[in-house]
CSV table of C-alpha atoms in Angstrom, one decimal:
chain,number,residue,atom,x,y,z
A,1,GLY,CA,11.9,17.2,12.6
A,2,GLN,CA,13.7,17.5,9.1
A,3,ASN,CA,11.2,18.6,6.7
A,4,ILE,CA,12.4,20.1,3.4
A,5,ASP,CA,9.8,21.4,1.1
A,6,GLN,CA,9.8,22.4,-2.5
A,7,PRO,CA,7.2,22.9,-5.1
A,8,THR,CA,6.7,19.7,-7.1
A,9,GLU,CA,6.8,21.4,-10.5
A,10,MET,CA,7.5,24.6,-12.3
A,11,THR,CA,7.2,26.0,-16.0
A,12,ALA,CA,9.1,29.0,-17.3
A,13,THR,CA,9.9,30.5,-20.6
A,14,GLU,CA,13.2,30.3,-22.2
A,15,GLY,CA,15.2,33.4,-21.7
A,16,ALA,CA,13.2,34.3,-18.5
A,17,ILE,CA,14.1,34.3,-14.6
A,18,VAL,CA,12.7,31.6,-12.3
A,19,GLN,CA,12.9,31.3,-8.8
A,20,ILE,CA,12.5,27.7,-6.8
A,21,ASN,CA,11.9,28.0,-3.3
A,22,CYS,CA,12.8,25.5,-0.6
A,23,THR,CA,11.6,25.6,3.1
A,24,TYR,CA,12.9,23.6,5.9
A,25,GLN,CA,11.9,23.1,9.5
A,26,THR,CA,14.6,21.6,11.3
A,27,SER,CA,17.4,22.1,13.9
A,28,GLY,CA,20.7,21.1,13.0
A,29,PHE,CA,21.1,22.2,9.5
A,30,ASN,CA,24.6,23.6,9.0
A,31,GLY,CA,24.0,24.8,5.3
A,32,LEU,CA,21.8,24.4,2.3
A,33,PHE,CA,22.9,22.7,-0.9
A,34,TRP,CA,21.1,22.9,-4.4
A,35,TYR,CA,21.6,20.0,-7.0
A,36,GLN,CA,20.6,19.7,-10.5
A,37,GLN,CA,19.4,16.3,-11.8
A,38,HIS,CA,18.7,15.6,-15.5
A,39,ALA,CA,16.3,12.9,-16.2
A,40,GLY,CA,18.4,9.4,-16.0
A,41,GLU,CA,21.4,11.1,-14.8
A,42,ALA,CA,23.1,11.5,-11.3
A,43,PRO,CA,22.6,14.8,-9.2
A,44,THR,CA,25.4,17.4,-9.7
A,45,PHE,CA,26.3,20.0,-7.4
A,46,LEU,CA,25.1,23.4,-8.1
A,47,SER,CA,25.4,25.8,-5.2
A,48,TYR,CA,25.9,25.9,-1.4
A,49,ASN,CA,25.1,28.4,1.2
A,50,VAL,CA,26.1,28.3,5.0
A,51,LEU,CA,25.6,32.2,5.6
A,52,ASP,CA,22.7,34.2,5.2
A,53,GLY,CA,22.4,36.1,1.8
A,54,LEU,CA,23.0,35.6,-1.9
A,55,GLU,CA,25.7,33.3,-3.5
A,56,GLU,CA,26.0,34.1,-7.3
A,57,LYS,CA,27.5,31.5,-9.8
A,58,GLY,CA,27.0,32.8,-13.3
A,59,ARG,CA,23.4,32.3,-14.2
A,60,PHE,CA,22.6,30.7,-11.1
A,61,SER,CA,22.1,32.3,-7.5
A,62,SER,CA,21.0,30.8,-4.4
A,63,PHE,CA,19.8,32.5,-1.2
A,64,LEU,CA,19.4,31.5,2.4
A,65,SER,CA,17.9,32.8,5.4
A,66,ARG,CA,18.5,30.6,8.5
A,67,SER,CA,16.2,32.5,10.7
A,68,LYS,CA,13.1,32.0,8.5
A,69,GLY,CA,14.3,28.3,7.2
A,70,TYR,CA,14.2,29.5,3.6
A,71,SER,CA,16.4,29.3,0.6
A,72,TYR,CA,15.8,29.8,-3.0
A,73,LEU,CA,17.5,29.0,-6.2
A,74,LEU,CA,17.4,31.7,-9.0
A,75,LEU,CA,18.0,30.7,-12.5
A,76,LYS,CA,18.5,33.5,-15.1
A,77,GLU,CA,18.5,33.7,-18.9
A,78,LEU,CA,16.7,30.4,-19.0
A,79,GLN,CA,17.9,27.9,-21.5
A,80,MET,CA,15.9,24.5,-22.6
A,81,LYS,CA,18.9,22.7,-21.1
A,82,ASP,CA,17.9,23.9,-17.7
A,83,SER,CA,14.9,21.6,-17.8
A,84,ALA,CA,15.9,19.2,-14.8
A,85,SER,CA,14.9,18.5,-11.3
A,86,TYR,CA,16.4,20.9,-8.9
A,87,LEU,CA,17.1,19.4,-5.2
A,88,CYS,CA,17.7,21.3,-2.1
A,89,ALA,CA,19.4,19.5,0.5
A,90,GLY,CA,20.3,20.2,4.1
A,91,LEU,CA,23.6,19.6,5.4
A,92,ILE,CA,23.8,17.9,8.8
A,93,LEU,CA,26.9,17.7,11.1
A,94,THR,CA,27.0,14.4,13.0
A,95,GLY,CA,29.4,12.5,15.4
A,96,GLY,CA,30.4,10.5,12.3
A,97,GLY,CA,30.8,13.1,9.7
A,98,ASN,CA,28.6,15.3,7.4
A,99,LYS,CA,25.5,14.1,5.5
A,100,LEU,CA,22.8,15.5,3.4
A,101,THR,CA,19.2,15.3,3.7
A,102,PHE,CA,17.3,16.0,0.4
A,103,GLY,CA,14.0,17.7,-0.5
A,104,THR,CA,11.2,16.3,-2.7
A,105,GLY,CA,13.0,18.1,-5.8
A,106,THR,CA,11.2,20.6,-8.0
A,107,GLN,CA,10.8,19.6,-11.7
A,108,LEU,CA,11.2,22.6,-13.9
A,109,LYS,CA,10.2,22.6,-17.4
A,110,VAL,CA,11.6,25.4,-19.8
A,111,GLU,CA,9.4,26.1,-22.7
A,112,LEU,CA,10.0,28.2,-25.9
B,1,SER,CA,35.8,16.1,-8.4
B,2,ALA,CA,36.1,12.5,-8.1
B,3,VAL,CA,35.3,10.0,-10.8
B,4,ILE,CA,32.7,7.6,-9.7
B,5,SER,CA,31.6,4.4,-11.5
B,6,GLN,CA,28.9,1.9,-10.5
B,7,LYS,CA,28.3,-1.6,-11.7
B,8,PRO,CA,25.9,-2.8,-12.8
B,9,SER,CA,24.3,0.2,-14.5
B,10,ARG,CA,21.0,-1.7,-14.7
B,11,ASP,CA,19.5,-5.0,-13.9
B,12,ILE,CA,16.2,-6.8,-14.1
B,13,CYS,CA,16.0,-9.4,-11.1
B,14,GLN,CA,13.5,-11.9,-10.0
B,15,ARG,CA,11.9,-11.5,-6.5
B,16,GLY,CA,13.6,-13.4,-3.7
B,17,THR,CA,17.1,-12.9,-5.3
B,18,SER,CA,19.8,-10.5,-4.1
B,19,LEU,CA,21.8,-8.1,-6.2
B,20,THR,CA,25.1,-6.5,-5.2
B,21,ILE,CA,26.0,-3.2,-6.5
B,22,GLN,CA,29.7,-2.0,-6.7
B,23,CYS,CA,30.9,1.6,-6.4
B,24,GLN,CA,34.4,2.6,-7.2
B,25,VAL,CA,36.1,5.9,-6.8
B,26,ASP,CA,39.4,7.1,-8.6
B,27,SER,CA,40.8,8.6,-5.5
B,28,GLN,CA,40.8,7.7,-1.6
B,29,VAL,CA,37.8,9.3,0.0
B,30,THR,CA,36.8,9.3,3.9
B,31,MET,CA,32.9,9.5,3.3
B,32,MET,CA,30.7,7.1,1.0
B,33,PHE,CA,27.2,7.0,0.9
B,34,TRP,CA,24.3,4.8,-0.5
B,35,TYR,CA,21.1,6.5,-1.5
B,36,ARG,CA,17.8,5.1,-3.2
B,37,GLN,CA,15.9,7.0,-5.5
B,38,GLN,CA,12.4,5.7,-6.3
B,39,PRO,CA,10.8,6.9,-9.5
B,40,GLY,CA,9.9,10.4,-9.7
B,41,GLN,CA,11.2,10.6,-6.0
B,42,SER,CA,13.9,12.4,-4.5
B,43,LEU,CA,17.1,10.9,-2.8
B,44,THR,CA,16.7,8.9,0.5
B,45,LEU,CA,19.8,8.2,2.3
B,46,ILE,CA,20.1,4.4,3.2
B,47,ALA,CA,23.6,4.3,5.1
B,48,THR,CA,27.1,5.9,5.3
B,49,ALA,CA,29.5,3.2,4.3
B,50,ASN,CA,32.4,3.4,6.8
B,51,GLN,CA,35.8,2.2,6.1
B,52,GLY,CA,36.8,-0.8,8.4
B,53,SER,CA,33.6,-0.8,10.4
B,54,GLU,CA,29.9,-1.5,10.1
B,55,ALA,CA,27.8,0.8,8.0
B,56,THR,CA,25.6,3.5,9.8
B,57,TYR,CA,21.9,3.1,8.9
B,58,GLU,CA,19.2,5.5,8.6
B,59,SER,CA,15.8,5.0,9.9
B,60,GLY,CA,14.0,2.5,7.9
B,61,PHE,CA,17.0,0.6,6.7
B,62,VAL,CA,18.5,-2.5,8.1
B,63,ILE,CA,21.7,-4.3,7.5
B,64,ASP,CA,19.8,-7.6,6.9
B,65,LYS,CA,18.3,-6.0,4.0
B,66,PHE,CA,21.0,-3.9,2.6
B,67,PRO,CA,24.3,-5.3,3.9
B,68,ILE,CA,27.3,-2.8,2.9
B,69,SER,CA,30.8,-3.6,2.7
B,70,ARG,CA,33.6,-0.9,2.5
B,71,PRO,CA,36.9,-2.8,2.5
B,72,ASN,CA,39.0,0.3,1.4
B,73,LEU,CA,39.0,4.1,0.8
B,74,THR,CA,38.0,3.6,-2.8
B,75,PHE,CA,35.5,1.0,-3.1
B,76,SER,CA,32.2,0.1,-1.6
B,77,THR,CA,29.2,-2.5,-2.2
B,78,LEU,CA,25.6,-2.5,-1.4
B,79,THR,CA,23.7,-5.5,-1.6
B,80,VAL,CA,19.8,-5.4,-1.9
B,81,SER,CA,18.8,-8.6,-0.3
B,82,ASN,CA,15.6,-10.9,-0.8
B,83,MET,CA,14.2,-8.5,-3.3
B,84,SER,CA,10.6,-7.6,-3.9
B,85,PRO,CA,9.0,-5.4,-6.5
B,86,GLU,CA,8.9,-2.6,-4.0
B,87,ASP,CA,12.9,-2.3,-4.1
B,88,SER,CA,12.7,-1.5,-8.0
B,89,SER,CA,14.5,2.1,-7.7
B,90,ILE,CA,17.7,3.8,-8.7
B,91,TYR,CA,20.6,3.1,-6.3
B,92,LEU,CA,23.1,5.7,-6.1
B,93,CYS,CA,26.6,5.9,-4.4
B,94,SER,CA,28.1,9.4,-3.5
B,95,VAL,CA,31.3,10.5,-2.1
B,96,GLU,CA,32.2,13.6,0.0
B,97,GLY,CA,34.6,15.7,-1.9
B,98,ILE,CA,37.4,17.2,0.1
B,99,ALA,CA,39.2,20.3,-1.4
B,100,VAL,CA,39.6,23.7,-0.7
B,101,SER,CA,37.9,24.9,-3.5
B,102,ILE,CA,34.7,23.1,-2.6
B,103,PRO,CA,32.4,23.5,0.4
B,104,GLY,CA,32.5,21.1,3.2
B,105,GLY,CA,29.7,18.3,2.8
B,106,THR,CA,29.6,18.6,-1.0
B,107,GLN,CA,28.8,15.2,-2.3
B,108,TYR,CA,29.6,13.8,-5.7
B,109,PHE,CA,27.1,11.2,-7.1
B,110,GLY,CA,27.8,7.9,-9.1
B,111,PRO,CA,25.7,7.5,-12.3
B,112,GLY,CA,23.4,5.1,-10.5
B,113,THR,CA,22.0,1.5,-10.9
B,114,ARG,CA,18.6,1.1,-12.2
B,115,LEU,CA,17.0,-1.8,-10.5
B,116,LEU,CA,13.7,-3.6,-11.7
B,117,VAL,CA,12.3,-6.2,-9.7
B,118,LEU,CA,9.8,-8.6,-11.2
């Protein structure tokens, strides 16, 4: 199967750090993406992990453990504009090319 | 990243009718995809739009309901046929970006088409 699980929603305080977890139970994933989607807008690419470990990009970091089927997105110094849905997606390599399978998304609300 | 536009941006349709959604990219891309995102839900892949051949549909989606065209490397259409209220959703096209500066498999999304079926 290709199940990808994320918490449905999270709340955090401006200036704080939040970790959004993503677990997957699948064979055939060749990498893990994180996307951000503000309400009414298209998803935008945030980060990608293909190897185990931490990838850091400014205030955003993403971690992957392939053996555990686990990833997280870490957001530091939270800002109000970070209120959005965060989607993790597994990359699948097929004979016809790459495709992404998305998780259910985590709605993050940043409060004062 | 590629600039992707979709038309229409939104529409309200009567049940039983069909709507064709257009997706235009400002550069040639190999891989184009169509997704559905129902209210409060995540993205579900409908199909991969293949240039010059029939689209590859995911489980639960069929060509009769969602015919797709891909006449060239910059354009695709998705038709939602014989619509019912359950088809009310956001429909998004995406393209796979190809550049040394981005990971393979990265997709960029169009702004979406918001469809309401009455």
